[in-house]
Coordinates of C-alpha atoms in Angstrom, one line a residue:
X47 CA 0.0 0.0 0.0
X48 CA 1.7 3.2 -1.2
X49 CA 0.4 6.7 -1.3
X50 CA 2.7 7.6 -4.2
X51 CA 1.3 6.7 -7.6
X52 CA 2.3 7.7 -11.1
X53 CA -0.2 7.1 -13.7
X54 CA -0.4 8.7 -17.2
X55 CA -4.2 9.0 -16.9
X56 CA -4.8 9.7 -13.3
X57 CA -1.9 12.0 -12.4
X58 CA 0.3 11.8 -9.3
X59 CA -0.5 11.8 -5.6
X60 CA 1.5 14.4 -3.7
X61 CA 3.6 13.2 -0.8
X62 CA 6.3 14.0 1.7
X63 CA 9.9 13.1 1.2
X64 CA 11.0 9.4 1.4
X65 CA 9.3 7.4 4.1
X66 CA 12.8 6.5 5.3
X67 CA 13.4 10.2 6.3
X68 CA 10.5 10.0 8.8
X69 CA 11.0 9.3 12.5
X70 CA 7.3 8.3 12.9
X71 CA 6.4 4.7 13.4
X72 CA 3.7 4.9 10.7
X73 CA 1.1 2.3 10.0
X74 CA 3.1 1.4 6.9
X75 CA 6.8 2.0 7.0
X76 CA 7.2 1.9 3.2
X77 CA 4.5 4.5 2.5
X78 CA 5.0 8.1 1.7
X79 CA 2.1 9.9 3.4
X80 CA 0.5 13.0 2.2
X81 CA 1.5 16.0 4.3
X82 CA -1.7 17.7 5.6
X83 CA -1.0 21.2 6.9
X84 CA -4.5 22.5 7.8
X85 CA -8.2 21.7 7.4
X86 CA -11.0 24.2 6.4
X87 CA -14.6 23.3 6.4
X88 CA -14.9 20.1 4.4
X89 CA -11.4 20.4 2.9
X90 CA -8.0 19.0 3.9
X91 CA -5.2 21.2 2.7
X92 CA -1.9 19.7 1.7
X93 CA 1.6 21.2 2.0
X94 CA 1.5 22.3 -1.6
X95 CA -1.9 24.0 -1.2
X96 CA -3.9 21.3 -2.9
X97 CA -7.3 20.7 -1.3
X98 CA -9.1 17.3 -0.8
X99 CA -12.7 17.1 0.0
X100 CA -13.1 15.0 3.2
X101 CA -16.1 13.0 2.3
X102 CA -15.5 10.5 5.1
X103 CA -14.7 12.8 8.0
X104 CA -11.5 10.9 8.4
X105 CA -12.7 7.6 9.9
X106 CA -16.3 8.9 10.3
X107 CA -15.1 11.3 12.9
X108 CA -15.5 14.8 11.5
X109 CA -19.2 15.7 12.1
X110 CA -19.0 19.5 11.9
X111 CA -16.2 19.8 9.3
X112 CA -13.0 21.5 10.2
X113 CA -12.0 24.8 11.7
X114 CA -15.1 25.4 13.9
X115 CA -14.3 28.4 16.0
X116 CA -16.8 27.6 18.7
X117 CA -15.3 24.3 19.5
X118 CA -11.7 25.6 19.2
X119 CA -12.5 28.3 21.6
X120 CA -14.1 26.0 24.0
X121 CA -11.1 23.8 24.1
X122 CA -8.8 26.8 24.4
X123 CA -10.7 28.2 27.4
X124 CA -10.6 24.8 29.1
X125 CA -6.9 24.3 28.6
X126 CA -6.3 27.8 30.0
X127 CA -8.6 27.1 33.0
X128 CA -7.7 23.5 33.9
X129 CA -5.8 21.4 31.3
X130 CA -5.8 18.2 33.3
X131 CA -7.7 16.5 36.1
X132 CA -6.5 13.6 38.3
X133 CA -9.9 11.9 38.5
X134 CA -8.8 9.9 41.5
X135 CA -9.2 13.1 43.6
X136 CA -11.2 15.6 41.5
X137 CA -13.9 16.2 39.0
X138 CA -14.5 19.1 36.7
X139 CA -17.6 21.1 35.8
X140 CA -17.1 20.4 32.1
X141 CA -17.0 16.5 32.7
X142 CA -20.1 16.7 34.9
X143 CA -21.9 18.8 32.3
X144 CA -20.9 16.5 29.4
X145 CA -21.9 13.3 31.3
X146 CA -25.2 14.9 32.3
X147 CA -25.9 16.0 28.8
X148 CA -25.2 12.5 27.4
X149 CA -27.4 10.8 30.0
X150 CA -30.3 13.3 29.3
X151 CA -29.9 12.6 25.6
X152 CA -31.1 9.1 26.2
X153 CA -34.4 10.3 27.8
X154 CA -33.4 8.6 31.1
X155 CA -32.7 5.2 29.5
X156 CA -29.0 5.4 30.6
X157 CA -27.8 6.3 34.1
X158 CA -24.1 7.4 34.0
X159 CA -21.4 8.2 31.4
X160 CA -17.6 7.4 31.6
X161 CA -15.3 9.4 29.4
X162 CA -12.1 8.1 27.9
X163 CA -9.9 9.0 24.8
X164 CA -10.6 6.4 22.2
X165 CA -13.2 3.8 21.1
X166 CA -10.9 1.0 22.0
X167 CA -10.6 2.3 25.5
X168 CA -14.3 2.5 25.7
X169 CA -14.8 -1.1 24.7
X170 CA -12.2 -2.2 27.3
X171 CA -14.1 -0.4 29.9
X172 CA -17.4 -1.8 28.7
X173 CA -16.1 -5.4 28.9
X174 CA -14.7 -4.9 32.4
X175 CA -17.9 -3.2 33.6
X176 CA -20.0 -6.1 32.4
X177 CA -17.8 -8.5 34.2
X178 CA -17.9 -6.5 37.4
X179 CA -21.7 -6.1 37.2
X180 CA -21.9 -9.9 37.6
X181 CA -19.5 -9.9 40.4
X182 CA -21.6 -7.3 42.2
X183 CA -24.8 -9.5 41.9
X184 CA -22.9 -12.6 42.9
X185 CA -22.7 -14.4 39.6
X186 CA -18.9 -14.8 39.3
X187 CA -19.1 -17.7 36.9
X188 CA -20.1 -15.3 34.1
X189 CA -16.8 -14.7 32.2
X190 CA -17.7 -15.3 28.6
X191 CA -18.7 -12.9 25.8
X192 CA -20.5 -13.6 22.5
X193 CA -19.9 -11.3 19.5
X194 CA -20.3 -11.6 15.8
X195 CA -18.0 -12.5 12.9
X196 CA -16.9 -9.7 10.7
X197 CA -17.0 -7.2 13.5
X198 CA -14.6 -4.7 14.8
X199 CA -14.7 -3.3 18.4
X200 CA -11.2 -1.8 18.8
X201 CA -7.5 -2.5 18.5
X202 CA -6.3 -3.0 22.0
X203 CA -5.9 -6.6 23.1
X204 CA -9.2 -6.8 25.1
X205 CA -11.2 -5.0 22.4
X206 CA -9.6 -7.0 19.6
X207 CA -10.5 -10.2 21.4
X208 CA -14.1 -9.3 21.5
X209 CA -14.2 -8.4 17.9
X210 CA -14.2 -10.7 14.9
X211 CA -12.1 -8.9 12.3
X212 CA -9.8 -11.8 11.2
X213 CA -7.0 -9.8 9.5
X214 CA -6.6 -7.4 12.5
X215 CA -6.6 -10.4 14.9
X216 CA -4.4 -12.7 13.0
X217 CA -0.9 -11.7 14.2
X218 CA -2.0 -11.4 17.8
X219 CA -4.3 -14.4 18.2
X220 CA -2.0 -16.2 20.7
X221 CA -2.3 -13.2 23.0
X222 CA -6.0 -12.8 22.8
X223 CA -8.4 -14.1 25.6
X224 CA -10.3 -17.2 24.6
X225 CA -13.5 -16.4 26.5
X226 CA -15.2 -15.0 23.4
X227 CA -17.2 -16.9 20.8
X228 CA -18.9 -15.6 17.7
X229 CA -22.1 -15.9 15.8
X230 CA -23.1 -14.7 12.3
X231 CA -23.5 -11.0 11.6
X232 CA -26.8 -9.6 10.5
X233 CA -25.9 -8.9 6.9
X234 CA -28.8 -9.3 4.5
X235 CA -26.6 -8.9 1.5
X236 CA -24.3 -11.8 2.4
X237 CA -26.2 -13.8 4.9
X238 CA -29.9 -13.7 3.9
X239 CA -31.0 -16.7 1.9
X240 CA -32.7 -16.3 -1.4
X241 CA -36.5 -15.8 -0.9
X242 CA -36.0 -15.7 2.8
X243 CA -38.1 -12.9 4.5
X244 CA -36.7 -10.5 7.0
X245 CA -38.8 -12.2 9.7
X246 CA -37.4 -15.6 8.8
X247 CA -33.9 -14.3 8.7
X248 CA -34.2 -12.7 12.1
X249 CA -35.7 -15.8 13.5
X250 CA -32.8 -17.9 12.1
X251 CA -30.1 -15.5 13.5
X252 CA -31.9 -15.3 17.0
X253 CA -32.0 -19.1 17.0
X254 CA -28.3 -19.3 16.3
X255 CA -27.5 -16.8 19.1
X256 CA -29.8 -18.8 21.5
X257 CA -28.0 -22.0 20.6
X258 CA -24.6 -20.4 21.2
X259 CA -25.7 -19.4 24.7
X260 CA -26.8 -23.0 25.3
X261 CA -23.6 -24.3 23.9
X262 CA -21.3 -22.3 26.1
X263 CA -23.7 -22.4 29.1
X264 CA -26.1 -19.5 29.4
X265 CA -25.2 -18.9 33.0
X266 CA -21.6 -18.3 32.0
X267 CA -22.2 -15.4 29.6
X268 CA -21.6 -11.8 30.5
X269 CA -22.8 -10.1 27.4
X270 CA -23.5 -10.1 23.7
X271 CA -21.6 -7.4 21.9
X272 CA -22.6 -5.9 18.5
X273 CA -22.7 -2.7 16.4
X274 CA -26.2 -1.6 15.4
X275 CA -24.7 -0.6 12.0
X276 CA -21.4 -2.3 11.4
X277 CA -18.8 0.2 10.3
X278 CA -15.2 -0.6 9.4
X279 CA -15.6 -4.4 9.2
X280 CA -18.6 -4.7 6.9
X281 CA -19.0 -1.1 5.5
X282 CA -22.1 0.5 7.0
X283 CA -24.3 -2.6 7.2
X284 CA -27.5 -2.0 9.2
X285 CA -29.4 -4.8 10.9
X286 CA -32.7 -5.9 9.3
X287 CA -35.9 -4.7 11.1
X288 CA -36.5 -6.7 14.3
X289 CA -33.1 -8.2 14.7
X290 CA -32.0 -6.2 17.8
X291 CA -35.5 -6.7 19.4
X292 CA -34.8 -10.5 19.0
X293 CA -31.3 -10.2 20.3
X294 CA -32.5 -8.3 23.3
X295 CA -35.0 -11.0 24.1
X296 CA -32.3 -13.7 23.9
X297 CA -30.0 -11.7 26.3
X298 CA -32.9 -11.1 28.7
X299 CA -33.9 -14.8 28.6
X300 CA -30.5 -15.8 29.9
X301 CA -29.8 -12.8 32.1
X302 CA -26.9 -11.6 30.0
X303 CA -26.1 -7.9 29.2
X304 CA -26.4 -6.3 25.8
X305 CA -23.4 -4.1 24.9
X306 CA -23.9 -2.0 21.7
X307 CA -20.8 -0.5 20.1
X308 CA -21.8 2.9 18.6
X309 CA -18.3 4.3 18.4
X310 CA -18.6 4.7 14.6
X311 CA -22.3 4.7 13.8
X312 CA -23.5 6.7 16.8
X313 CA -23.7 10.2 18.1
X314 CA -25.9 11.3 15.1
X315 CA -24.0 9.6 12.3
X316 CA -27.0 7.3 11.5
X317 CA -29.7 10.0 11.7
X318 CA -30.6 9.8 15.4
X319 CA -28.2 10.7 18.2
X320 CA -28.1 7.1 19.3
X321 CA -28.4 4.4 16.7
X322 CA -30.3 2.2 19.1
X323 CA -33.2 4.6 19.0
X324 CA -34.0 3.3 15.6
X325 CA -34.2 -0.3 16.8
X326 CA -36.8 0.0 19.6
X327 CA -34.5 -1.3 22.3
X328 CA -32.1 0.0 24.9
X329 CA -28.6 -1.5 25.6
X330 CA -27.3 -2.1 29.1
X331 CA -23.9 -0.6 28.1
X332 CA -23.2 1.6 25.0
X333 CA -19.8 2.7 23.7
X334 CA -19.5 6.1 21.9
X335 CA -16.8 8.0 20.2
X336 CA -15.8 9.6 16.8
X337 CA -18.6 12.0 16.2
X338 CA -18.8 12.6 20.0
X339 CA -16.0 15.2 19.8
X340 CA -15.9 15.5 16.0
X341 CA -12.1 15.1 15.9
X342 CA -11.4 18.3 17.8
X343 CA -9.9 16.4 20.8
X344 CA -9.4 12.6 21.4
X345 CA -12.6 11.7 23.3
X346 CA -14.8 8.6 23.6
X347 CA -16.8 7.0 26.3
X348 CA -19.5 4.6 27.5
X349 CA -23.0 5.0 28.8
X350 CA -24.2 2.5 31.5
X351 CA -27.8 1.6 32.1
X352 CA -29.6 1.7 35.4
X353 CA -29.4 -2.1 35.8
X354 CA -25.6 -1.9 35.8
X355 CA -25.2 1.3 37.8
X356 CA -27.7 0.2 40.5
X357 CA -25.7 -3.0 41.0
X358 CA -22.5 -1.1 41.6
X359 CA -24.2 1.5 43.8
X360 CA -25.8 -1.3 46.0
X361 CA -22.6 -3.2 46.0
X362 CA -19.0 -2.0 46.3
X363 CA -19.7 1.4 44.8
X364 CA -16.3 1.1 43.1
X365 CA -15.6 0.6 39.3
X366 CA -12.2 -1.1 39.3
X367 CA -10.9 0.6 36.2
X368 CA -9.2 3.9 35.4
X369 CA -7.0 5.9 33.1
X370 CA -4.6 8.7 33.7
X371 CA -6.4 10.8 31.1
X372 CA -10.0 9.7 31.7
X373 CA -12.5 12.5 31.8
X374 CA -9.8 14.8 30.2
X375 CA -11.1 18.4 30.6
X376 CA -10.1 19.5 27.0
X377 CA -11.8 16.4 25.5
X378 CA -14.9 17.0 27.5
X379 CA -15.0 20.6 26.5
X380 CA -14.8 19.6 22.8
X381 CA -17.4 17.0 23.1
X382 CA -19.8 19.2 25.0
X383 CA -19.5 22.1 22.5
X384 CA -19.9 19.8 19.5
X385 CA -23.0 18.2 21.0
X386 CA -24.5 21.7 21.7
X387 CA -23.9 22.7 18.1
X388 CA -25.5 19.6 16.7
X389 CA -28.6 20.3 18.9
X390 CA -28.7 24.0 18.3
X391 CA -28.4 23.8 14.6
X392 CA -30.7 20.9 14.3
X393 CA -28.0 18.9 12.4
X394 CA -29.6 15.5 12.9
X395 CA -32.4 16.7 10.6
X396 CA -29.8 17.6 8.0
X397 CA -28.1 14.2 8.5
X398 CA -31.4 12.5 7.6
X399 CA -32.2 14.8 4.6
X400 CA -28.7 14.7 3.1
X401 CA -28.4 11.0 3.8
X402 CA -31.6 10.4 1.8
X403 CA -30.1 12.5 -1.0
X404 CA -26.7 10.8 -0.9
X405 CA -28.2 7.3 -1.0
X406 CA -30.6 8.2 -3.9
X407 CA -27.7 9.6 -6.0
X408 CA -25.4 6.7 -5.2
X409 CA -28.0 4.2 -6.2
X410 CA -28.7 6.1 -9.4
X411 CA -25.0 6.3 -10.4
X412 CA -23.6 3.0 -9.2
X413 CA -26.3 0.3 -8.5
X414 CA -26.0 -1.1 -12.0
X415 CA -22.2 -1.0 -12.1
X416 CA -20.9 -4.5 -12.7
X417 CA -18.4 -4.2 -9.9
X418 CA -20.7 -2.8 -7.3
X419 CA -22.4 -5.5 -5.3
X420 CA -24.3 -3.6 -2.7
X421 CA -25.0 0.0 -1.4
X422 CA -26.2 0.3 2.2
X423 CA -26.2 2.5 5.2
X424 CA -28.3 5.0 7.1
X425 CA -28.1 8.8 7.7
X426 CA -24.7 10.0 6.5
X427 CA -23.0 6.7 6.9
X428 CA -23.0 4.8 3.6
X429 CA -20.9 1.9 2.3
X430 CA -20.3 0.5 -1.2
X431 CA -19.2 -3.1 -1.5
X432 CA -17.2 -4.1 -4.6
X433 CA -17.4 -7.5 -6.3
X434 CA -15.4 -9.2 -9.0
X435 CA -18.5 -10.9 -10.4
X436 CA -22.0 -9.5 -10.0
X437 CA -23.8 -12.8 -10.8
X438 CA -22.0 -14.7 -8.0
X439 CA -21.1 -11.7 -5.9
X440 CA -17.7 -13.2 -5.6
X441 CA -15.2 -10.8 -4.0
X442 CA -11.8 -9.7 -5.4
X443 CA -8.7 -11.5 -4.0
X444 CA -7.4 -9.7 -0.9
X445 CA -4.0 -9.2 -2.5
X446 CA -5.6 -6.9 -5.2
X447 CA -6.1 -4.3 -2.4
X448 CA -9.2 -2.9 -4.3
X449 CA -10.6 -0.8 -1.5
X450 CA -7.3 0.9 -0.8
X451 CA -6.5 1.5 -4.4
X452 CA -9.9 3.1 -5.0
X453 CA -9.3 5.5 -2.0
X454 CA -5.8 6.3 -3.1
X455 CA -7.0 7.1 -6.6
X456 CA -9.6 9.4 -5.0
X457 CA -6.8 11.4 -3.5
X458 CA -5.3 12.3 -6.9
X459 CA -5.9 15.7 -8.3
X460 CA -8.4 14.5 -10.8
X461 CA -10.9 13.6 -8.0
X462 CA -9.7 15.3 -4.8
X463 CA -11.9 13.3 -2.5
X464 CA -11.3 11.4 0.7
X465 CA -13.3 8.2 1.2
X466 CA -12.6 5.5 3.8
X467 CA -11.4 1.9 2.9
X468 CA -12.4 -1.4 4.5
X469 CA -11.8 -5.1 3.9
X470 CA -12.8 -8.5 5.0
X471 CA -16.5 -8.0 4.6
X472 CA -17.1 -11.4 3.1
X473 CA -15.1 -13.8 5.4
X474 CA -12.8 -11.6 7.4
X475 CA -10.1 -11.6 4.7
X476 CA -11.8 -11.0 1.4
X477 CA -14.4 -8.4 0.5
X478 CA -13.7 -4.7 -0.3
X479 CA -15.8 -1.7 0.6
X480 CA -15.5 2.1 0.9
X481 CA -17.3 4.3 3.4
X482 CA -18.8 7.7 2.7
X483 CA -19.5 9.6 5.9
X484 CA -19.3 13.4 5.4
X485 CA -19.9 16.1 8.1
X486 CA -23.4 16.5 9.5
X487 CA -23.7 20.1 8.1
X488 CA -23.0 19.3 4.4
X489 CA -25.1 21.1 1.9
X490 CA -27.2 19.7 -0.9
X491 CA -24.5 21.0 -3.3
X492 CA -21.8 19.2 -1.3
X493 CA -23.8 15.9 -1.5
X494 CA -24.4 16.2 -5.3
X495 CA -20.7 16.7 -5.8
X496 CA -19.7 13.8 -3.4
X497 CA -22.0 11.4 -5.2
X498 CA -21.0 12.5 -8.7
X499 CA -17.3 12.3 -7.8
X500 CA -17.6 8.9 -6.1
X501 CA -19.5 7.7 -9.2
X502 CA -16.8 8.9 -11.5
X503 CA -14.1 7.5 -9.2
X504 CA -15.5 4.0 -9.0
X505 CA -16.3 3.9 -12.8
X506 CA -12.8 5.1 -13.8
X507 CA -11.0 2.7 -11.4
X508 CA -12.7 -0.4 -12.6
X509 CA -12.5 0.6 -16.2
X510 CA -8.8 0.8 -15.9
X511 CA -8.5 -2.4 -13.8
X512 CA -10.7 -4.4 -16.1
X513 CA -8.5 -3.4 -19.1
X514 CA -5.4 -4.8 -17.3

């Protein structure tokens, strides 16, 4: 994977000097990365002044675009007032206000919030909180978790163990805890049988989950973990109607918790502040991140339901977990201001309206393309899955790096667009998709341009690839 490409038809991607000149332990040591010097609105500005439209908000992070003065000022004010808080001794007004705001946003469904710095940290905390809940209610035998294949819940060892992203897990498998088992994802495109109704598909998946509880011993399970809309691992795949109600019923049947990972799909990205609002259920623990702070500071967190919090309050009253930088004041300030802006400017309404427009245009432009297998998503969170053969929906070989090549082509001057790559959507190894997840305040003109440019990008890439 290289961000330097010379192509007579596509032009060249700008880059820094040789990767060997860098002291950074980059994701790829043989890659020459683009040097971004600033960001303005929806644009990322490179060292040479060239602009790239950020149609993915980075990794579905940027929800207000870049350079928002209100958020920047809120962070600056907090850094000048109190840049750090040792939470073993103190709290801050901004942390209290953010957590109160988050709890109130659930209409009383959740009880308390816990603020950390990344989605992976949030999932680590969620797993430990679920375990401690059962210790508090005197069910210490519950040590197992059930998640889904083709899932991703974070990159730290604990979060990686809970997830089912095979490529990310592979090198570290010997280090990962073995107390996690996995069931099928709810992916109608790949998993639903021909002529099978949504109701029958849900029934089949619920039966599989129930059988997995029985196989491992229902009294041994802490929680079932899932994303309401699967992001990086599947490319914006929402569950079919009724799936999460059925999952909730299975968890309740066996006394297990339901943990919903909304780090990527939540905090407004899917059209409601919390993705679970569209499913008619409430989780016991929810992780949040990315659009929580819009990229203005590293910030993520979890929301804990009353069942869990009440058990702690009636028991030890101690959550045996902590980070040096949890509840970081600057992160809290950014998140609080971002959430206020989303509310004051009624941006969730725009997410829904512009999401409808984006999906309509993507279907018009690409649904019939011979290498586009599926277009799916909600709100401003859309994925396009590529296939080598539309009749069989067979994926490209993983060594073709299709998703990354499409994204890298998008960075060239001819397109000037940033979309987000993902792989493994078929079996954890093969399957390519891209994610389109622009800022919540994008205009109609922005969306028309994004859809037209993505349509041109995909068509041009496969026209060139199919000629070779």
